[in-house]
PDB file of C-alpha atoms in Angstrom:
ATOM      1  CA  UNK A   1     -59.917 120.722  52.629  1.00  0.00           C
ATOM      2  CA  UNK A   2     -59.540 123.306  54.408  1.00  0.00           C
ATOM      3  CA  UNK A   3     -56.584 124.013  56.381  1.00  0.00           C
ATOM      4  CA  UNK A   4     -54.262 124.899  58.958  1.00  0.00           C
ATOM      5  CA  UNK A   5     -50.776 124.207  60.971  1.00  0.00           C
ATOM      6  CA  UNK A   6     -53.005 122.924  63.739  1.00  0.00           C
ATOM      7  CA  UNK A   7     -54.592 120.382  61.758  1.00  0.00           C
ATOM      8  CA  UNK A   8     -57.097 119.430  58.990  1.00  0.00           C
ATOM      9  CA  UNK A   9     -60.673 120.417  59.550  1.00  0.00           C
ATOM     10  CA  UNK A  10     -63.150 117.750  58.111  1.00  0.00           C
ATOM     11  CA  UNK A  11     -64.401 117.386  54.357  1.00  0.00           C
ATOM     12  CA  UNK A  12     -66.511 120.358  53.259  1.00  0.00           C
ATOM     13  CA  UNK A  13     -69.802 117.889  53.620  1.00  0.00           C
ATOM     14  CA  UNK A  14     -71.883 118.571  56.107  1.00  0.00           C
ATOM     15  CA  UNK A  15     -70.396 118.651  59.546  1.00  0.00           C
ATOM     16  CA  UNK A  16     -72.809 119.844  62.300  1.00  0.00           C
ATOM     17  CA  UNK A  17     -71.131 120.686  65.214  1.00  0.00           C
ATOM     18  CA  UNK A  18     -68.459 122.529  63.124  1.00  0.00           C
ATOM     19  CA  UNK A  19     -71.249 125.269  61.191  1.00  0.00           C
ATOM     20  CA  UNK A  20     -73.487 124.972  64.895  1.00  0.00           C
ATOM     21  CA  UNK A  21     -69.898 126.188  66.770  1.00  0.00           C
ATOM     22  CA  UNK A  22     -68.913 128.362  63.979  1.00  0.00           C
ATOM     23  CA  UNK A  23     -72.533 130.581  64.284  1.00  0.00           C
ATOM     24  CA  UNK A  24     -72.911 129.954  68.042  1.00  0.00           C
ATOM     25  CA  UNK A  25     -69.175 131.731  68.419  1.00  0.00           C
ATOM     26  CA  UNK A  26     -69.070 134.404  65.807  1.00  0.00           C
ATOM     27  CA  UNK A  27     -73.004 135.402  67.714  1.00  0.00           C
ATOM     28  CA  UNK A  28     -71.775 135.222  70.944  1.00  0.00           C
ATOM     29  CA  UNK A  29     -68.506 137.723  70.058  1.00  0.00           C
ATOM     30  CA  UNK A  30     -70.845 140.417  68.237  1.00  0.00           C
ATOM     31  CA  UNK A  31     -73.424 140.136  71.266  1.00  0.00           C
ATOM     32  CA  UNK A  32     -70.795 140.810  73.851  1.00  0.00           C
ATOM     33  CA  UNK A  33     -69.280 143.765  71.457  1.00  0.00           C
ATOM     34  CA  UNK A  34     -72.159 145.349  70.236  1.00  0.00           C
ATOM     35  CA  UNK A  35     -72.345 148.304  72.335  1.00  0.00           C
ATOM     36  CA  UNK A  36     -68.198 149.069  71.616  1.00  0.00           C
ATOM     37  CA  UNK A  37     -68.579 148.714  68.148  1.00  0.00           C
ATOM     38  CA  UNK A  38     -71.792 151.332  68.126  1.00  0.00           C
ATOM     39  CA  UNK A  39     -69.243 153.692  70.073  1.00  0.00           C
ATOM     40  CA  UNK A  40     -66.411 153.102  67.790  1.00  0.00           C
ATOM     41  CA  UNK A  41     -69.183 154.044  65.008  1.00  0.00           C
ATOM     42  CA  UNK A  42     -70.567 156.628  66.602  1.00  0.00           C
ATOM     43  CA  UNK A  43     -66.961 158.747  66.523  1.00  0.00           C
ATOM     44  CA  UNK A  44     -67.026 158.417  62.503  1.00  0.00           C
ATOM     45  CA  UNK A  45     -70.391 157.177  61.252  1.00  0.00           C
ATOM     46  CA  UNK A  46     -73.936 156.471  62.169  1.00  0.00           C
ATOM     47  CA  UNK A  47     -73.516 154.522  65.394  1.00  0.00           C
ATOM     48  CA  UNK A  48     -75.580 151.523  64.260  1.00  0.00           C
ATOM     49  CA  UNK A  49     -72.500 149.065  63.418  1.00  0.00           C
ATOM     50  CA  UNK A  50     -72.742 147.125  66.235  1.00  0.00           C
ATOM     51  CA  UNK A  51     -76.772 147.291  65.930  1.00  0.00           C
ATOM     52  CA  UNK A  52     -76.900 146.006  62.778  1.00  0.00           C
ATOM     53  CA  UNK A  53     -74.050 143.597  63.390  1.00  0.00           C
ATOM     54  CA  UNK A  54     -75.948 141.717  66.091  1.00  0.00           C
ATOM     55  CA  UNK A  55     -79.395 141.695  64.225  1.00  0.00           C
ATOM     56  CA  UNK A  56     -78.079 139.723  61.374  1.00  0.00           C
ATOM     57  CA  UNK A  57     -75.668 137.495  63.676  1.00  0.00           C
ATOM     58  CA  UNK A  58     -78.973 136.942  65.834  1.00  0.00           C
ATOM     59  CA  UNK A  59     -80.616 135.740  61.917  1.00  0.00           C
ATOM     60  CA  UNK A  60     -78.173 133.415  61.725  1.00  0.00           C
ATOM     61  CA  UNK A  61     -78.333 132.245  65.378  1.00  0.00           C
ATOM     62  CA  UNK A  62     -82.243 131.499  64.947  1.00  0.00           C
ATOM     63  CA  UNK A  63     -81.798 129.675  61.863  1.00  0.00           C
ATOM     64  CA  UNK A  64     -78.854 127.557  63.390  1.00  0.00           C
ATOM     65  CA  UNK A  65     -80.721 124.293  62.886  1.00  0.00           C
ATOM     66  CA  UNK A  66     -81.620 124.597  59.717  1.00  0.00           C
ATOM     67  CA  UNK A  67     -78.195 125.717  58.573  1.00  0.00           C
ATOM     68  CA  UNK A  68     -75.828 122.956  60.477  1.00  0.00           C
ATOM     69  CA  UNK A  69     -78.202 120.533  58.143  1.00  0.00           C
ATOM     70  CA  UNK A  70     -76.457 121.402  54.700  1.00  0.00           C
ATOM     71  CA  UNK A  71     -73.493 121.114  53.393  1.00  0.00           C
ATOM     72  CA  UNK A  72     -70.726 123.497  54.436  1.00  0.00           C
ATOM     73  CA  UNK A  73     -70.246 125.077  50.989  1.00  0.00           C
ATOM     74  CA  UNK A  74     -74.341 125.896  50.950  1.00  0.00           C
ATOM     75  CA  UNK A  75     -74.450 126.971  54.790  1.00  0.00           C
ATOM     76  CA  UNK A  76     -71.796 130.036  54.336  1.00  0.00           C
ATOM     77  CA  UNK A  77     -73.525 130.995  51.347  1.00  0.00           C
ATOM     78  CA  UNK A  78     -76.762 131.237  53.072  1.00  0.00           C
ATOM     79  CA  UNK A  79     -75.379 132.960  56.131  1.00  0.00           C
ATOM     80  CA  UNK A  80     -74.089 135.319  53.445  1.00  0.00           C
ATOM     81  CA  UNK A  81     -77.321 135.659  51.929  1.00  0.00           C
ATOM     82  CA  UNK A  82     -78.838 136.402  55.638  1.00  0.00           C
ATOM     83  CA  UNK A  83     -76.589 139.079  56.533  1.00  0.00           C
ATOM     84  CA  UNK A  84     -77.358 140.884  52.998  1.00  0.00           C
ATOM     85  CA  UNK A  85     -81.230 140.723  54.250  1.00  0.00           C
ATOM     86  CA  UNK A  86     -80.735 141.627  57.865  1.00  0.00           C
ATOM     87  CA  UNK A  87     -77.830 143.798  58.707  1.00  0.00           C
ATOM     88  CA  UNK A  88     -78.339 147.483  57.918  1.00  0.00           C
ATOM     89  CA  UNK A  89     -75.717 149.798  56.125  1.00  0.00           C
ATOM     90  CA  UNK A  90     -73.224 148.725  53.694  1.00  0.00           C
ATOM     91  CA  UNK A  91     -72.341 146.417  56.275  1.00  0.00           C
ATOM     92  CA  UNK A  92     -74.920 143.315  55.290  1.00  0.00           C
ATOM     93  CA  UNK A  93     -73.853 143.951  51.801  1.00  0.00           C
ATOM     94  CA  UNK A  94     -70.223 143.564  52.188  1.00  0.00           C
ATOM     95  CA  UNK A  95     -70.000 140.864  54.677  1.00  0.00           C
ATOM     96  CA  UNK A  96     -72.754 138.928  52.526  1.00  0.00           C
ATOM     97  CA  UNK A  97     -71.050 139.225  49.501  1.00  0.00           C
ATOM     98  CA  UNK A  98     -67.605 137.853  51.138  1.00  0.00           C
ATOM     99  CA  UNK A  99     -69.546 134.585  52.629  1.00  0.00           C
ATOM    100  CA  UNK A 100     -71.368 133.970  49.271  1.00  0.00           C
ATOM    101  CA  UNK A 101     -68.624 133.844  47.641  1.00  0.00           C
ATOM    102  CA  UNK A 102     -66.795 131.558  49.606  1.00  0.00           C
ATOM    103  CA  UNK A 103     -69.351 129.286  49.701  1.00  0.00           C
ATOM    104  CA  UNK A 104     -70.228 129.343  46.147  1.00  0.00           C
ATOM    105  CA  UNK A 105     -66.394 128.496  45.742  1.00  0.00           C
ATOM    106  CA  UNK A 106     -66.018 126.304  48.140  1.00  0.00           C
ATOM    107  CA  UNK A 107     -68.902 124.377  46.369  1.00  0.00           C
ATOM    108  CA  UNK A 108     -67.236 124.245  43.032  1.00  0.00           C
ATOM    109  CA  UNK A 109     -63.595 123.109  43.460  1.00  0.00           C
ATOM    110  CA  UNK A 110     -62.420 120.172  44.471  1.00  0.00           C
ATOM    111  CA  UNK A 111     -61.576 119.489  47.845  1.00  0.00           C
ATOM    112  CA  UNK A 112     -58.342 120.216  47.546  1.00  0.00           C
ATOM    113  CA  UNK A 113     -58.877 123.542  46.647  1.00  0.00           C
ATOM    114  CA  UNK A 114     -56.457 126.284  48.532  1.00  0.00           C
ATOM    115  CA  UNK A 115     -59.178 128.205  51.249  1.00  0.00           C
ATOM    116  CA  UNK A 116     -56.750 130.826  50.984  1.00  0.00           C
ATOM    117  CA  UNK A 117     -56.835 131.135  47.570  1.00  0.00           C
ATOM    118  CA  UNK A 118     -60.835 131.087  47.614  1.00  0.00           C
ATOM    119  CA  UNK A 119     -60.879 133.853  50.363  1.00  0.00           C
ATOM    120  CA  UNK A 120     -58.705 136.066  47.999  1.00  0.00           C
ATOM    121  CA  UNK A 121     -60.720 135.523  45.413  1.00  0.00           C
ATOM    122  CA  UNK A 122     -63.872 136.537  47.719  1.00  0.00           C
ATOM    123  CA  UNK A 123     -62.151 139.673  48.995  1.00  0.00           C
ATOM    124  CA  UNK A 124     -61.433 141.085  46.219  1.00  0.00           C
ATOM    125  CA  UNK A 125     -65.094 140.711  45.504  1.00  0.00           C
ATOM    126  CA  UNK A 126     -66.123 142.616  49.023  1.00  0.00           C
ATOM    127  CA  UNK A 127     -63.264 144.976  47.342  1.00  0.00           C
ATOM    128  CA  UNK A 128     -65.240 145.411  44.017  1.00  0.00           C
ATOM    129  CA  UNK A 129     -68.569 145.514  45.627  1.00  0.00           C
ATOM    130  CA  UNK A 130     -67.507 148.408  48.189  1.00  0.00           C
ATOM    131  CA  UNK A 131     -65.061 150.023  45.445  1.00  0.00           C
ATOM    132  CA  UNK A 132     -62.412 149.988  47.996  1.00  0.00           C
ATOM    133  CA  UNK A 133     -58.898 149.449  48.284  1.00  0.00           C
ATOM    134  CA  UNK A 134     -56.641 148.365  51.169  1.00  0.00           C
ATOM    135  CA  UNK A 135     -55.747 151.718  53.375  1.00  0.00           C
ATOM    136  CA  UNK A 136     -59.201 153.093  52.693  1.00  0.00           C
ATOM    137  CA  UNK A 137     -60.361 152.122  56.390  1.00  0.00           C
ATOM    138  CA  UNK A 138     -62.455 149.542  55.917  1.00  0.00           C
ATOM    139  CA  UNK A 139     -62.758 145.761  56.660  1.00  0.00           C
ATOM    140  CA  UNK A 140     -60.668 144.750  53.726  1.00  0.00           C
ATOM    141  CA  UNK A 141     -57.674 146.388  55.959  1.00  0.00           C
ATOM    142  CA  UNK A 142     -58.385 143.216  58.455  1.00  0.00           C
ATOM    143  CA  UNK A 143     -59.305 140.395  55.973  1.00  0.00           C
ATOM    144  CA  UNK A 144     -56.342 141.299  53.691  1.00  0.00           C
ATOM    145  CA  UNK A 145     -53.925 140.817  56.363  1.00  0.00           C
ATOM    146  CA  UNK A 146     -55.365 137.644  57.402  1.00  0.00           C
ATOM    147  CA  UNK A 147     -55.507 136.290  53.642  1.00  0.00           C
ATOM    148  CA  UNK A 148     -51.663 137.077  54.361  1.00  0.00           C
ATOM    149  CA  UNK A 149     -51.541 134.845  57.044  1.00  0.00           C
ATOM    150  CA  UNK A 150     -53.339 131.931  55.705  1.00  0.00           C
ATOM    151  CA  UNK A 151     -51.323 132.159  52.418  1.00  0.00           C
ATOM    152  CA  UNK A 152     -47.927 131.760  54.671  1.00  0.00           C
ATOM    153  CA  UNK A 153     -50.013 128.596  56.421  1.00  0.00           C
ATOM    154  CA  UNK A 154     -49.491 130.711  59.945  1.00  0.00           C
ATOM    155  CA  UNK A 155     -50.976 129.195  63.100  1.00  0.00           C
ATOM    156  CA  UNK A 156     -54.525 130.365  63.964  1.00  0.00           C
ATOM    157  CA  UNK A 157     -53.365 132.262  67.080  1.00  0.00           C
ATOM    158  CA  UNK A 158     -50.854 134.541  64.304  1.00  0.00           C
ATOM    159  CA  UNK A 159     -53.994 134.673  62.549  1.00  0.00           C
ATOM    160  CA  UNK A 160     -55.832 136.128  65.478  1.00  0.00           C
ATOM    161  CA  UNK A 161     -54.105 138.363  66.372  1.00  0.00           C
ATOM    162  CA  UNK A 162     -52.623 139.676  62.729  1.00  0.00           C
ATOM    163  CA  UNK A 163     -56.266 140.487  62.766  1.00  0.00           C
ATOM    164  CA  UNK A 164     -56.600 142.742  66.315  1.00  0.00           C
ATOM    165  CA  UNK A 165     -53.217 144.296  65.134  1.00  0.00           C
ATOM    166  CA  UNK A 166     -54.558 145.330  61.175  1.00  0.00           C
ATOM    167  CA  UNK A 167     -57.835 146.702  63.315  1.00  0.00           C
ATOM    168  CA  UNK A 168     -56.262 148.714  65.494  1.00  0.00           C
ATOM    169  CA  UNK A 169     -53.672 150.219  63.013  1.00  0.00           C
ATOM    170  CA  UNK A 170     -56.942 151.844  60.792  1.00  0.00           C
ATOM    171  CA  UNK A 171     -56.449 154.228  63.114  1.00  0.00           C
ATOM    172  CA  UNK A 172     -53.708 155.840  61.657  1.00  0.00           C
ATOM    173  CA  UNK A 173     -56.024 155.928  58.593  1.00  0.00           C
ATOM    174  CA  UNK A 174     -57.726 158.543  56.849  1.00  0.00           C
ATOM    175  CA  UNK A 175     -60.840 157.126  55.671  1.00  0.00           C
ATOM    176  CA  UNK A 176     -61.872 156.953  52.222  1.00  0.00           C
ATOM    177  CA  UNK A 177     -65.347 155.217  51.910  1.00  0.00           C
ATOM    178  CA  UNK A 178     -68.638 155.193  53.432  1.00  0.00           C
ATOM    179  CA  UNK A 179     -69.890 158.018  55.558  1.00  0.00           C
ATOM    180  CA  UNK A 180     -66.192 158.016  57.415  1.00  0.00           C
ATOM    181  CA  UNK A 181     -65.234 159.892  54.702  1.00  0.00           C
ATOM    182  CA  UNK A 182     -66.671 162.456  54.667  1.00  0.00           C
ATOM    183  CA  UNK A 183     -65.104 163.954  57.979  1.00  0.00           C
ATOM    184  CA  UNK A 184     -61.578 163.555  56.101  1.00  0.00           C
ATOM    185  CA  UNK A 185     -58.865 164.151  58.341  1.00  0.00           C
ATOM    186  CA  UNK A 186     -60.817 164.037  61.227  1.00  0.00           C
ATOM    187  CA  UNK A 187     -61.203 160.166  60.743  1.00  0.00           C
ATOM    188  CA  UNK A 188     -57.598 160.195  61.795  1.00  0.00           C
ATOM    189  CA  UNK A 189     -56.865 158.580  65.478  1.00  0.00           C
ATOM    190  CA  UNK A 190     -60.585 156.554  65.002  1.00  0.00           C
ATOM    191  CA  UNK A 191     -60.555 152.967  64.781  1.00  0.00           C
ATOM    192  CA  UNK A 192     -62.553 151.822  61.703  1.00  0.00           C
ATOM    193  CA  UNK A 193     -65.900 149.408  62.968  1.00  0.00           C
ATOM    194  CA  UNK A 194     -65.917 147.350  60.280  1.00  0.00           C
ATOM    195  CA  UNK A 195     -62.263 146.562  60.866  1.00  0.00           C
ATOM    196  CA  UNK A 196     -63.258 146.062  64.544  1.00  0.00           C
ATOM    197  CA  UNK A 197     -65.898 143.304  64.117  1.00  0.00           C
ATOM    198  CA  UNK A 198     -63.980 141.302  61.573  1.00  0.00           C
ATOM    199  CA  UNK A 199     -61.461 141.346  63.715  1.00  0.00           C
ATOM    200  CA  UNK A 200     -63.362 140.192  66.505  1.00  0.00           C
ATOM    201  CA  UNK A 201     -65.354 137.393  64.001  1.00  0.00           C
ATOM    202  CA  UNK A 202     -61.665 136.351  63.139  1.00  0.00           C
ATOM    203  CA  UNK A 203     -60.727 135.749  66.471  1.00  0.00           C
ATOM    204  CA  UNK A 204     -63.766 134.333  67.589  1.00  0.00           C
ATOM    205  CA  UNK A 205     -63.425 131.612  64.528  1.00  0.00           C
ATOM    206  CA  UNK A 206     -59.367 131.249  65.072  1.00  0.00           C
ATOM    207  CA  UNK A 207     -60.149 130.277  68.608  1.00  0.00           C
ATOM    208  CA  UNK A 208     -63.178 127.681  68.065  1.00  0.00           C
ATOM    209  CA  UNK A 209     -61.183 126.073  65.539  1.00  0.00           C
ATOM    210  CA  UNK A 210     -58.471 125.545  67.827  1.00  0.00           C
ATOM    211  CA  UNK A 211     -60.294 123.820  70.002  1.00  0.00           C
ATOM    212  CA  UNK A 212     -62.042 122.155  67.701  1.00  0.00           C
ATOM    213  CA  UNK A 213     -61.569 118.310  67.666  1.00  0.00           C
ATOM    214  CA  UNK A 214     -63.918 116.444  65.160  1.00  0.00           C
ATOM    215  CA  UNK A 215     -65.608 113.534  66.174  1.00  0.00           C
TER     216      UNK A 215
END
């Protein structure tokens, strides 16, 4: 199962209205951010992210029906595999590996298993597929913080907003990967745009499975 203080979310078979909320929220959040995160990008990279962001969320959004009709396990794992396919940058790659590996986790442990354990386990994948640490200014600056949070069982609102926090403290960062990088110092006093988004996905999900009551 997967967990938290709030309550038990239902077995990891399918459950419709949990994957249709899940994609209809995490869509909406990216849609409604897009144009910040292109101007966060746009101070230290490409100015795509939020571009490239909502082209594979709107993937996912169009293939809603198809996904809510598997299994939980198989539906993050093919989200993951539609983000590698639609999102441009090292974005697609990165957020696709960390959803294919959950869900090809989730998929072989019981249902027992710790989710917090299996999301370690899938960011240090992101972490090996990126070759990045924590403190380079990247994503894994948000999702290691909330891996924190779900290891110490915190509420989904500490979640949430462990999440905005670790976003908005890559700022103080120097980045070390991607095309960041390469202005060195001057990536100093920028908020990363990875970071942003999976912050924002976080607290999109924290809040939708708050109010989340299964039928």
């Amino acid at each position: 199962m997967i967990k938290s203080r709030e309550g038990r979310l239902p077995s990891l078979q399918t459950d419709r209205e949990l994957v249709l909320g899940l994609i209809e929220a995490c869509h909406a959040v990216i849609v409604i951010h897009a144009d910040d995160l292109c101007e966060l990008d746009r101070a230290i990279g490409d100015g795509d992210h939020g571009t490239n962001m909502r082209r594979g969320c709107e993937a996912v959004y169009l293939d809603r029906e198809r996904l809510c009709s598997l299994p939980l396990p198989q539906a993050i794992e093919t989200i993951g595999m539609t983000l590698v396919m639609s999102v441009g940058g090292a974005s697609g790659p990165l957020y696709g590996t960390l959803l294919i590996e959950i869900g090809r986790r989730l998929g072989t442990r019981e249902n027992e298993a710790d989710f917090a354990t299996i999301l370690g386990e899938a960011i240090d994948a992101v972490a090996r597929r990126g070759r990045a640490h924590a403190g380079d200014k990247t994503l894994l600056d948000v999702l290691y913080p909330v891996q924190t949070e779900m290891l110490r069982q915190s509420a989904l609102i500490n979640i949430a907003k462990r999440a905005e926090v670790s976003a908005r403290l890559t700022a103080e960062m120097k980045a070390m990967r991607g095309r960041a990088s390469f202005l060195g110092d001057r990536s100093i006093g920028h908020v990363d745009p990875g970071a942003s988004s999976c912050a924002l996905l976080t607290t999109a999900i924290c809040r939708y499975l708050r109010e989340y009551r299964p039928a």
